[in-house]
Short mmCIF file of N, CA and C in Angstrom, two decimals:
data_model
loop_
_atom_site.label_atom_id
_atom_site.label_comp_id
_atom_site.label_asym_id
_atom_site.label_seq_id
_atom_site.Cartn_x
_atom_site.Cartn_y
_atom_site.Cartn_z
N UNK A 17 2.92 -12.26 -17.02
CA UNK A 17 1.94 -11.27 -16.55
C UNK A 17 2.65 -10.15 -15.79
N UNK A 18 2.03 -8.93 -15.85
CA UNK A 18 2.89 -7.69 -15.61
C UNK A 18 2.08 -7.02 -14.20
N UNK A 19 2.13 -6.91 -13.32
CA UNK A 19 1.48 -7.06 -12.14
C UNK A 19 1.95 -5.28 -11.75
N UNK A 20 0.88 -4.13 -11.77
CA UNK A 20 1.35 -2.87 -11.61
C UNK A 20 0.80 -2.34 -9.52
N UNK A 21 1.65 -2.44 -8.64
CA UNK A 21 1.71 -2.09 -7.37
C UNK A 21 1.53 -0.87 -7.25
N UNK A 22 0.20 -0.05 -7.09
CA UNK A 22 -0.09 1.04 -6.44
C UNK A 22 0.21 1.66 -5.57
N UNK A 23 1.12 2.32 -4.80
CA UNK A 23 0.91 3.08 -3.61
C UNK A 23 0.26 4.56 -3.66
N UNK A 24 -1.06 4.27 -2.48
CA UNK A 24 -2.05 5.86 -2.87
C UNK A 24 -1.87 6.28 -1.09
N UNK A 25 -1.19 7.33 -1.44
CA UNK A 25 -0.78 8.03 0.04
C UNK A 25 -1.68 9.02 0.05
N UNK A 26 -1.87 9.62 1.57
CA UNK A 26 -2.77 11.04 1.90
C UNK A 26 -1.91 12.05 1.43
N UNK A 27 -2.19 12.96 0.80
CA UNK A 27 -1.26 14.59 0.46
C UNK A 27 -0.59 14.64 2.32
N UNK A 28 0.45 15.28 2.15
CA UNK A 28 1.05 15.93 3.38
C UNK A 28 0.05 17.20 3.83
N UNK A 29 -0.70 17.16 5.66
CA UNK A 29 -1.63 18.11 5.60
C UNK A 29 -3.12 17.44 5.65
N UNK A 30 -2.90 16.88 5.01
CA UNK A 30 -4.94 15.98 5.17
C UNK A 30 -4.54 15.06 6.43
N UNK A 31 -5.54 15.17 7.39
CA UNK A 31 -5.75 14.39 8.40
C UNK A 31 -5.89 12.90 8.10
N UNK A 32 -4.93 12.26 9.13
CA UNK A 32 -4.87 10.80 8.02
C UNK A 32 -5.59 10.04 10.16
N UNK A 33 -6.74 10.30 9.70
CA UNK A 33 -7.33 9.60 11.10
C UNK A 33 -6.73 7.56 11.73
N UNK A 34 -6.55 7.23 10.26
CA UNK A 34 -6.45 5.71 11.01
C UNK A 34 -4.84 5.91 11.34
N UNK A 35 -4.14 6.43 10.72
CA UNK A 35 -2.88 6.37 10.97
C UNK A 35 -2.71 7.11 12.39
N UNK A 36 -3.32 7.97 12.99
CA UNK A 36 -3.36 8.55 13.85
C UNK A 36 -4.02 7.40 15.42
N UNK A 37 -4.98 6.82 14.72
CA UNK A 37 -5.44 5.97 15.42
C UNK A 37 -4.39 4.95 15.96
N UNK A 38 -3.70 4.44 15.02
CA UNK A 38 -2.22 3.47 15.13
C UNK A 38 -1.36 3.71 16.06
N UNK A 39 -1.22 5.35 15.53
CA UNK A 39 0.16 5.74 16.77
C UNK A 39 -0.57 5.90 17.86
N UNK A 40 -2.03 6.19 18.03
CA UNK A 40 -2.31 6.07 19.61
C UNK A 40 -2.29 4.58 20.60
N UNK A 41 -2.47 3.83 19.21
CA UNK A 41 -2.17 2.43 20.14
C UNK A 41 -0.98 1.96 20.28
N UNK A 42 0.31 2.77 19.53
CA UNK A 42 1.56 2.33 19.62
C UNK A 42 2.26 3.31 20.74
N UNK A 43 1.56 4.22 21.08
CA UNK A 43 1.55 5.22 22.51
C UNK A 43 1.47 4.44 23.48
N UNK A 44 0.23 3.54 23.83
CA UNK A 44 -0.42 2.85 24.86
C UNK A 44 0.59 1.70 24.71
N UNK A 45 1.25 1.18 23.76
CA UNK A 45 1.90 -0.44 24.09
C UNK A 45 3.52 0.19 24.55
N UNK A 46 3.81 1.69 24.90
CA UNK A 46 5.40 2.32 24.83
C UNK A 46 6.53 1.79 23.88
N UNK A 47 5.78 2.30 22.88
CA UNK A 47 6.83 1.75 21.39
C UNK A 47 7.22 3.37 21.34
N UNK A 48 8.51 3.18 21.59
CA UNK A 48 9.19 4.67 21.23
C UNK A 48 9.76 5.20 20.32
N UNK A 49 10.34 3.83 19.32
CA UNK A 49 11.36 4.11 18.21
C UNK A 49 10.47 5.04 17.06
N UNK A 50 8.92 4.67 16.84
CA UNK A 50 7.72 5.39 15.71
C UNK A 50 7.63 6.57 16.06
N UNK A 51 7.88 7.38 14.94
CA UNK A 51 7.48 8.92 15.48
C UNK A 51 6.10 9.08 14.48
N UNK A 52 5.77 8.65 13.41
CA UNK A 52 5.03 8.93 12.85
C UNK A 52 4.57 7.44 11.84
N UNK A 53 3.08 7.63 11.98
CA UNK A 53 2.29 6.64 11.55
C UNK A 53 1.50 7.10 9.97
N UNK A 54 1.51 6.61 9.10
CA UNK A 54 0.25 6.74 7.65
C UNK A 54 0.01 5.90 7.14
N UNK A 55 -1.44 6.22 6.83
CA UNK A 55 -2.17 4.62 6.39
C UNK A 55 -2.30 5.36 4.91
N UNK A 56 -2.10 4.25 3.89
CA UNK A 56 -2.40 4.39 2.91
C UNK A 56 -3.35 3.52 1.91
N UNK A 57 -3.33 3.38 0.77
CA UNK A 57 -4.22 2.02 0.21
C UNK A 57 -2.82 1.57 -1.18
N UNK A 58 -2.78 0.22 -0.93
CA UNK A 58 -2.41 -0.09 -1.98
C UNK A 58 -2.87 -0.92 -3.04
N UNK A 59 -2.80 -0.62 -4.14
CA UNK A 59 -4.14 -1.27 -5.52
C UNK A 59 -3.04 -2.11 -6.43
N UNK A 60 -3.24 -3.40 -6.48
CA UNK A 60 -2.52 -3.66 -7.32
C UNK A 60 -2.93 -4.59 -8.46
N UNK A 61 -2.58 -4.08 -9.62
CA UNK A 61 -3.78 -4.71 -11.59
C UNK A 61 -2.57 -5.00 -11.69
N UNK A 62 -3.32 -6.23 -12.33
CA UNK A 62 -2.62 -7.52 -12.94
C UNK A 62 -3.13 -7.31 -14.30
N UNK A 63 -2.23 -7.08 -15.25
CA UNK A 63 -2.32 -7.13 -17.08
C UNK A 63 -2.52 -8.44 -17.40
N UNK A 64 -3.26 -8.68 -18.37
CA UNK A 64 -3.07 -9.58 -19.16
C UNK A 64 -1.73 -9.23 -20.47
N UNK A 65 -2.30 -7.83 -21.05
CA UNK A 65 -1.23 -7.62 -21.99
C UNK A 65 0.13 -7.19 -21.41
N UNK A 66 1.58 -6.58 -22.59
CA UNK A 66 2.45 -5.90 -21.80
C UNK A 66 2.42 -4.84 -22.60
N UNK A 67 1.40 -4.00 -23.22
CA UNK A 67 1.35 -2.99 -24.05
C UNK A 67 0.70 -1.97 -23.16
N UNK A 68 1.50 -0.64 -23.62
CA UNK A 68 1.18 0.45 -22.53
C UNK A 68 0.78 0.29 -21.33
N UNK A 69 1.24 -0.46 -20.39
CA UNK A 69 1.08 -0.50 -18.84
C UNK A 69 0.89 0.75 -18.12
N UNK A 70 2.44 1.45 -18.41
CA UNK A 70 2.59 2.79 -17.86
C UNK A 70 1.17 3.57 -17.61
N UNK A 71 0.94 3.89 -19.63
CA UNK A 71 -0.18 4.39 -20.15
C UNK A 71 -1.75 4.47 -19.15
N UNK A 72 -1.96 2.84 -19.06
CA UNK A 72 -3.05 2.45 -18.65
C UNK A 72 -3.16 2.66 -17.29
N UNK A 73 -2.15 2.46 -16.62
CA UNK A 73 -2.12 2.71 -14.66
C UNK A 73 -2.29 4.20 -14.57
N UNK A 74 -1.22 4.72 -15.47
CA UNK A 74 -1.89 6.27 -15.05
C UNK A 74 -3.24 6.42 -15.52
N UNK A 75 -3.82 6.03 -16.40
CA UNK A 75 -4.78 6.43 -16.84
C UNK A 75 -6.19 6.34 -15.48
N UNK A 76 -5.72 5.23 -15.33
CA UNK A 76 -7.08 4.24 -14.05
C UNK A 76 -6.68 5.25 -12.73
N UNK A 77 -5.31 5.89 -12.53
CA UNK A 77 -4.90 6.39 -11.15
C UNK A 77 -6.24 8.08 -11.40
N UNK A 78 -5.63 8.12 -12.45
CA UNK A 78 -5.79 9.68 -12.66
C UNK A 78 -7.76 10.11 -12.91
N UNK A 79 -8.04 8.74 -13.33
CA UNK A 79 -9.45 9.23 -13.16
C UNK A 79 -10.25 8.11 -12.40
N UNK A 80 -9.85 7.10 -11.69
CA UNK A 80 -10.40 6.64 -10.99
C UNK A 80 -10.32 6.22 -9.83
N UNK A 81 -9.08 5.77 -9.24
CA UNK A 81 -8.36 5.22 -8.09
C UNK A 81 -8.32 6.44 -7.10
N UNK A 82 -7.40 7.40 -7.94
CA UNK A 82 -6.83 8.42 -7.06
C UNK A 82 -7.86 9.55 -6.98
N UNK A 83 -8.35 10.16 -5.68
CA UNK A 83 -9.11 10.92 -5.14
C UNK A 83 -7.67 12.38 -5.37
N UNK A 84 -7.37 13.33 -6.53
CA UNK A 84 -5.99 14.01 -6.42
C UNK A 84 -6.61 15.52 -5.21
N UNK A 85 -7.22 15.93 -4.71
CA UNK A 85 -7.29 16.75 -4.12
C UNK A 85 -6.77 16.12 -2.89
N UNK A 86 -6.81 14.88 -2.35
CA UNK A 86 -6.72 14.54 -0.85
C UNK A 86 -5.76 13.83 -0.73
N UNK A 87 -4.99 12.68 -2.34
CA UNK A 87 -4.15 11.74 -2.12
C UNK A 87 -3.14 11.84 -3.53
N UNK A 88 -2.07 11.63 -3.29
CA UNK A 88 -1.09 11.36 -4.51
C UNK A 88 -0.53 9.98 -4.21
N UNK A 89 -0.16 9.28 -5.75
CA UNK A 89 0.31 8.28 -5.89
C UNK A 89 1.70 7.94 -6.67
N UNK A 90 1.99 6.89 -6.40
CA UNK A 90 3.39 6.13 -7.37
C UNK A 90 3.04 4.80 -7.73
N UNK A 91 3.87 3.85 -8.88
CA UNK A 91 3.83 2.96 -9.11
C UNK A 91 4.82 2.56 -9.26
N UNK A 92 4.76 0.99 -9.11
CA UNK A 92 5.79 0.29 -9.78
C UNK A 92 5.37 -0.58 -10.59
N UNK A 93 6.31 -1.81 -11.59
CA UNK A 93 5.86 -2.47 -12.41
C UNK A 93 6.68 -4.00 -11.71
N UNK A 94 5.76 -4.81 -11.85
CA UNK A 94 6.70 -6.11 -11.60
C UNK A 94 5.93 -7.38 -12.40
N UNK A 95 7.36 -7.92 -12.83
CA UNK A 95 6.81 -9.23 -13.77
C UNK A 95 6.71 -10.12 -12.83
N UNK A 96 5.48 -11.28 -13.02
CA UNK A 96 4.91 -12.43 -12.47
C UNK A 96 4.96 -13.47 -13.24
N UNK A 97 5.71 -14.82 -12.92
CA UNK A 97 5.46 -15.62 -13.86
C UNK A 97 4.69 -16.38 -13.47
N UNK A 98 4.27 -16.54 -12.73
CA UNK A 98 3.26 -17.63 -11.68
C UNK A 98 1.56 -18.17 -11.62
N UNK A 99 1.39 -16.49 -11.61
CA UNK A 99 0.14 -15.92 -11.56
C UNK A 99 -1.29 -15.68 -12.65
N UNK B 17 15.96 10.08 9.22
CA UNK B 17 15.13 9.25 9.73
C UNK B 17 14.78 8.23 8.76
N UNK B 18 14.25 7.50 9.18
CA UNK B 18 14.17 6.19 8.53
C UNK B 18 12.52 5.50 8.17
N UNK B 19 12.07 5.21 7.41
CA UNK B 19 10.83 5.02 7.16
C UNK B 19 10.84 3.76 6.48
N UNK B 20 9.52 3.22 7.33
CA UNK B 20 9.56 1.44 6.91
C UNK B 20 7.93 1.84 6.32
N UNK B 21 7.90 1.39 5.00
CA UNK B 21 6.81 1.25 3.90
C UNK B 21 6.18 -0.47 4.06
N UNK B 22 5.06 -0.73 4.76
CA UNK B 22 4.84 -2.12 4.90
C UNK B 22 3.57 -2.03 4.29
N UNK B 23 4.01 -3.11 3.66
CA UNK B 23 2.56 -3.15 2.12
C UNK B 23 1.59 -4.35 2.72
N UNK B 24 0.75 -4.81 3.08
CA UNK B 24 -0.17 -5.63 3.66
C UNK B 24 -1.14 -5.86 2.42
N UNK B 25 -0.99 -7.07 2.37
CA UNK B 25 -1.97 -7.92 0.93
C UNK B 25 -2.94 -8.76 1.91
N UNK B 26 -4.25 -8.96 1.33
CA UNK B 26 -4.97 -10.30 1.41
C UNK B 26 -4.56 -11.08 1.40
N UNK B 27 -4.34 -12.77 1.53
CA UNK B 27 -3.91 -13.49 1.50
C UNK B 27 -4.42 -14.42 0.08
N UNK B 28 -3.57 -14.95 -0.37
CA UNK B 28 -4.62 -15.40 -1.99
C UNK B 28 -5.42 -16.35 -1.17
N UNK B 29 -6.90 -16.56 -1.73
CA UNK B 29 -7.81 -17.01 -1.91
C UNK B 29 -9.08 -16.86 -0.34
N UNK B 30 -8.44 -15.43 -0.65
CA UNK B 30 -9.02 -14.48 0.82
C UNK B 30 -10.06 -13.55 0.06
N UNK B 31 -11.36 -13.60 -0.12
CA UNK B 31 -12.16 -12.60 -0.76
C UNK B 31 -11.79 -11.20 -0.63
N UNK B 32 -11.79 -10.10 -1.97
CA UNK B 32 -11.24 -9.11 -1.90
C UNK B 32 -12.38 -8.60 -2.40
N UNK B 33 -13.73 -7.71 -1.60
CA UNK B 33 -14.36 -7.22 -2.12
C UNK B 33 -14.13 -5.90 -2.28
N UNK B 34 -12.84 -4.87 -2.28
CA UNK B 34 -13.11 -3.68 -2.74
C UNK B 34 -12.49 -4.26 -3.94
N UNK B 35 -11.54 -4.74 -4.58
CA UNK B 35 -10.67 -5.34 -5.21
C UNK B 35 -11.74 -5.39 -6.34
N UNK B 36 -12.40 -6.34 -5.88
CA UNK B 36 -13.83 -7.17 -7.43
C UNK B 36 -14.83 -5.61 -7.25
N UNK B 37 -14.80 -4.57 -6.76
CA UNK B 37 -15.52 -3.45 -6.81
C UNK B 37 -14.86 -2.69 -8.12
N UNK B 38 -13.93 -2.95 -7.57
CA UNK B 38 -12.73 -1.68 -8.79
C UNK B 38 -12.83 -2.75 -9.94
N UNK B 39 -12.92 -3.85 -10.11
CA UNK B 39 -12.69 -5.01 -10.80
C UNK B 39 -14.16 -4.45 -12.28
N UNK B 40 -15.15 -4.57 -11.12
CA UNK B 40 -16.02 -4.27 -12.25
C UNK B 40 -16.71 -3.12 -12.87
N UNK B 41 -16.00 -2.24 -11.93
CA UNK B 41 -15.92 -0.62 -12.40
C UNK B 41 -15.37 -0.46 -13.84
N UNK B 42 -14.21 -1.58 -13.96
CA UNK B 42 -13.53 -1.09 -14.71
C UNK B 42 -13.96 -1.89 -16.35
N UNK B 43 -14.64 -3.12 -16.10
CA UNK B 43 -15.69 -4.15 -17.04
C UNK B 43 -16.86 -3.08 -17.43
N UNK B 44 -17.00 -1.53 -16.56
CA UNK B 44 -18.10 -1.22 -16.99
C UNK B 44 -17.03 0.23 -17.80
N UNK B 45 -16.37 0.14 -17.55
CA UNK B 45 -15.11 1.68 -18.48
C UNK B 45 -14.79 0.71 -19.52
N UNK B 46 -15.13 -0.49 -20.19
CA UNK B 46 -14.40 -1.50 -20.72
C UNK B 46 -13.07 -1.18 -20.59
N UNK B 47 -12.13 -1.60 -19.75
CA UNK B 47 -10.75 -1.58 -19.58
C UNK B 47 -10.44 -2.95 -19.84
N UNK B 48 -9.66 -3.18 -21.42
CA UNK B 48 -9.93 -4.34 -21.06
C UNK B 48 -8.26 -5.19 -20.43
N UNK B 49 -7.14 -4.39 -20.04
CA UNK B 49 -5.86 -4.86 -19.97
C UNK B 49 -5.79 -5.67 -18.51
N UNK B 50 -6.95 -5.22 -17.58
CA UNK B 50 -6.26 -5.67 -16.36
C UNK B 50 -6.95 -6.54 -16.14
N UNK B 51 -6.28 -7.49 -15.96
CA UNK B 51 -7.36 -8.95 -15.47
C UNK B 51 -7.67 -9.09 -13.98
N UNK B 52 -7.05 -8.78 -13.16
CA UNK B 52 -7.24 -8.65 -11.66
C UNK B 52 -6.71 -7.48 -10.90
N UNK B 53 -7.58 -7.03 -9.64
CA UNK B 53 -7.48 -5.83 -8.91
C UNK B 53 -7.02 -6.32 -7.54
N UNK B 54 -6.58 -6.34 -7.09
CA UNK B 54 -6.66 -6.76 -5.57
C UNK B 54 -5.73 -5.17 -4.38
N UNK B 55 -6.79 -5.17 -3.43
CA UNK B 55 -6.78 -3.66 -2.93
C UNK B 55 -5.99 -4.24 -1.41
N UNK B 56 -4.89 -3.96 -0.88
CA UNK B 56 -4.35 -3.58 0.55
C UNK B 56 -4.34 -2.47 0.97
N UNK B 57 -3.32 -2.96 2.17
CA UNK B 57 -2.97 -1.78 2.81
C UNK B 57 -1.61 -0.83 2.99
N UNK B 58 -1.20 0.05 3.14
CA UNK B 58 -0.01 0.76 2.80
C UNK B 58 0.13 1.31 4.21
N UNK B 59 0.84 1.14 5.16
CA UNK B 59 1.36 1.83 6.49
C UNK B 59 2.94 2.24 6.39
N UNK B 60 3.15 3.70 6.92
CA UNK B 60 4.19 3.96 6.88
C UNK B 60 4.48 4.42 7.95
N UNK B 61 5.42 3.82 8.57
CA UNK B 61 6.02 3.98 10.20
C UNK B 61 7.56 4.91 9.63
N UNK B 62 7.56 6.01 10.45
CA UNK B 62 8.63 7.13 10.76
C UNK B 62 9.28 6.72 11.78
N UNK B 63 10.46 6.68 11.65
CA UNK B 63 11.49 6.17 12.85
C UNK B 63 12.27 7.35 12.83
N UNK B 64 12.26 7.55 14.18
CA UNK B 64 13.20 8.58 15.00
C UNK B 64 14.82 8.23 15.24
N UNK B 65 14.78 6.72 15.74
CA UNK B 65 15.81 6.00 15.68
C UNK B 65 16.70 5.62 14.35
N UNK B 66 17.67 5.01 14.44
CA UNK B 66 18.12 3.96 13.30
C UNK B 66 18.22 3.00 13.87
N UNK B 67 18.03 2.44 15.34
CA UNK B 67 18.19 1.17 16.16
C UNK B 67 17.11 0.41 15.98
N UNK B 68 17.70 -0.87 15.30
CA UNK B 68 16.67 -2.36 14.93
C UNK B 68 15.39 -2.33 14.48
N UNK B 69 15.38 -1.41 13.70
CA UNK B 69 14.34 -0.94 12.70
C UNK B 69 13.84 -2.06 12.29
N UNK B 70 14.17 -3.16 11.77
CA UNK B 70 13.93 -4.20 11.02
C UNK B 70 13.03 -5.18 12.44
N UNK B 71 13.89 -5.05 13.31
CA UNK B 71 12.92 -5.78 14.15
C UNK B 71 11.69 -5.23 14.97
N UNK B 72 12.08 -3.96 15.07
CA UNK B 72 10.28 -2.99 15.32
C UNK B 72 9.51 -3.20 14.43
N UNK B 73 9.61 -3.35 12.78
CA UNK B 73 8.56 -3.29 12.52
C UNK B 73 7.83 -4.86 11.99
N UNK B 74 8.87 -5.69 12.41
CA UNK B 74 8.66 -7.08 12.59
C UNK B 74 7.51 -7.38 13.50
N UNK B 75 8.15 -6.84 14.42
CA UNK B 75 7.28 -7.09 16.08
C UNK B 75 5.91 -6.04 15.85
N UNK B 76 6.13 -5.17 15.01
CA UNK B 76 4.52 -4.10 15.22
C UNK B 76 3.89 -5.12 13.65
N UNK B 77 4.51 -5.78 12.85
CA UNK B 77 3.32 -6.30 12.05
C UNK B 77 3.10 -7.54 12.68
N UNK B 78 3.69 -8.18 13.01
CA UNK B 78 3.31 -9.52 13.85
C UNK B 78 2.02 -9.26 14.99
N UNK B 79 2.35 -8.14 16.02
CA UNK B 79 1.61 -8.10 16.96
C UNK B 79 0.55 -6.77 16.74
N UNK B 80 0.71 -6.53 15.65
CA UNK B 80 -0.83 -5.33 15.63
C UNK B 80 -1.04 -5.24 14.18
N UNK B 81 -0.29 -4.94 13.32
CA UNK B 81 -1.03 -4.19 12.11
C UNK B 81 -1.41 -5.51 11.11
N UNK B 82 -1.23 -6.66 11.24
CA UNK B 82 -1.92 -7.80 10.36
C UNK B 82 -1.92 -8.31 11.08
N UNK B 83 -3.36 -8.76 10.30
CA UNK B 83 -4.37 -9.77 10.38
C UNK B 83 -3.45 -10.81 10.30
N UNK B 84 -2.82 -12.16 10.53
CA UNK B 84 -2.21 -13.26 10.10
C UNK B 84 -2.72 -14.29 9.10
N UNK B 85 -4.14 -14.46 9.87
CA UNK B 85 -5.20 -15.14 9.32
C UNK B 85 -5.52 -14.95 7.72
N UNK B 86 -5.81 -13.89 7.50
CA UNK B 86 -6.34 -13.24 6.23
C UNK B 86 -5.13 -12.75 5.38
N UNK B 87 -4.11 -11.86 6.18
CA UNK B 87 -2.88 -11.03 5.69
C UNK B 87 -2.17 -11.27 5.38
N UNK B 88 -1.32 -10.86 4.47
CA UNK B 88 0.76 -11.20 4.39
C UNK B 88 0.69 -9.74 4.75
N UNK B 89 2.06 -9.69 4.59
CA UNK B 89 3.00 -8.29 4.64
C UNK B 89 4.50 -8.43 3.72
N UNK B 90 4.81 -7.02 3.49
CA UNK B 90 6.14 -7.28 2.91
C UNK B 90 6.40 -5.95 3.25
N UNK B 91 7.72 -5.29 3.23
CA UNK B 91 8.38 -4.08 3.71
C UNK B 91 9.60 -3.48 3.17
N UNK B 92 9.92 -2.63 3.02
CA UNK B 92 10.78 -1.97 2.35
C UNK B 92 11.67 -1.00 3.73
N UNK B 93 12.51 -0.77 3.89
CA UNK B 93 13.21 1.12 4.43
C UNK B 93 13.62 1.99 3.56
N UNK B 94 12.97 3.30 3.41
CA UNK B 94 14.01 4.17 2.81
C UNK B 94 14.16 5.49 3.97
N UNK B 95 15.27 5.81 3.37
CA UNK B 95 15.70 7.35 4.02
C UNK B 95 15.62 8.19 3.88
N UNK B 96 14.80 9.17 4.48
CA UNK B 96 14.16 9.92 4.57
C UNK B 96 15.21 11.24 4.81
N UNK B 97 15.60 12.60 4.50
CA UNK B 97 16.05 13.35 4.77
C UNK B 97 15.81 14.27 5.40
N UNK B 98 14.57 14.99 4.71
CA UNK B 98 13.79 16.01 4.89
C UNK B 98 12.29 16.17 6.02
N UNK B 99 12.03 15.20 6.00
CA UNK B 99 10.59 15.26 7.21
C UNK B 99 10.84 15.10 8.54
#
């Protein structure tokens, strides 16, 4: 099984409120080493087939997952034998 | 600078209701390749430092950004040049 890992980030510029929320609580605990916090979502489809993966993830990013005015994404591909 | 990518999953057999949302969005697009959806979270911590990176963001997923109960985590660093 071919297991495709989403990462859907905010565009650079869109107010990313929870991530903002984070670094205010990593303000309050004096964590100094974080300069910057972003929350993102990660989606991750599990194939049954191994035919056009690529194909199909973009396909699901590009008209359904991914909101493209507010967020851009990447993928990766990883085999599962387990699952 | 240095940026730690920490991917936060459900824990298996932890109900994933945006997950079975996208799940049957996609039973109604008949998609038929992906057999399972399961939706996390994506946080990306900016380090100012290069000092014990690995153990800041040890200590910030342990003590704030997962759930234990419900969550895993897994993490990556890359290097960042430009931001």
């Amino acid at each position: 099984m071919i297991k495709a890992v989403v990462e859907i980030r905010l565009k650079k510029g869109v107010l990313d409120a929870q991530g903002q929320a984070i670094g205010e609580v990593l303000d309050q605990y004096d964590v100094d080493g974080v300069e910057r916090v972003r929350v993102g979502k990660l989606v991750e489809l599990s194939f049954a087939t191994t035919d056009n993966i690529e194909e199909q993830v973009e396909a699901l990013c590009d008209q359904l997952l991914v909101n493209h005015e507010m967020e851009e994404y990447s993928y990766r591909l990883e085999e599962r034998g387990d699952e």
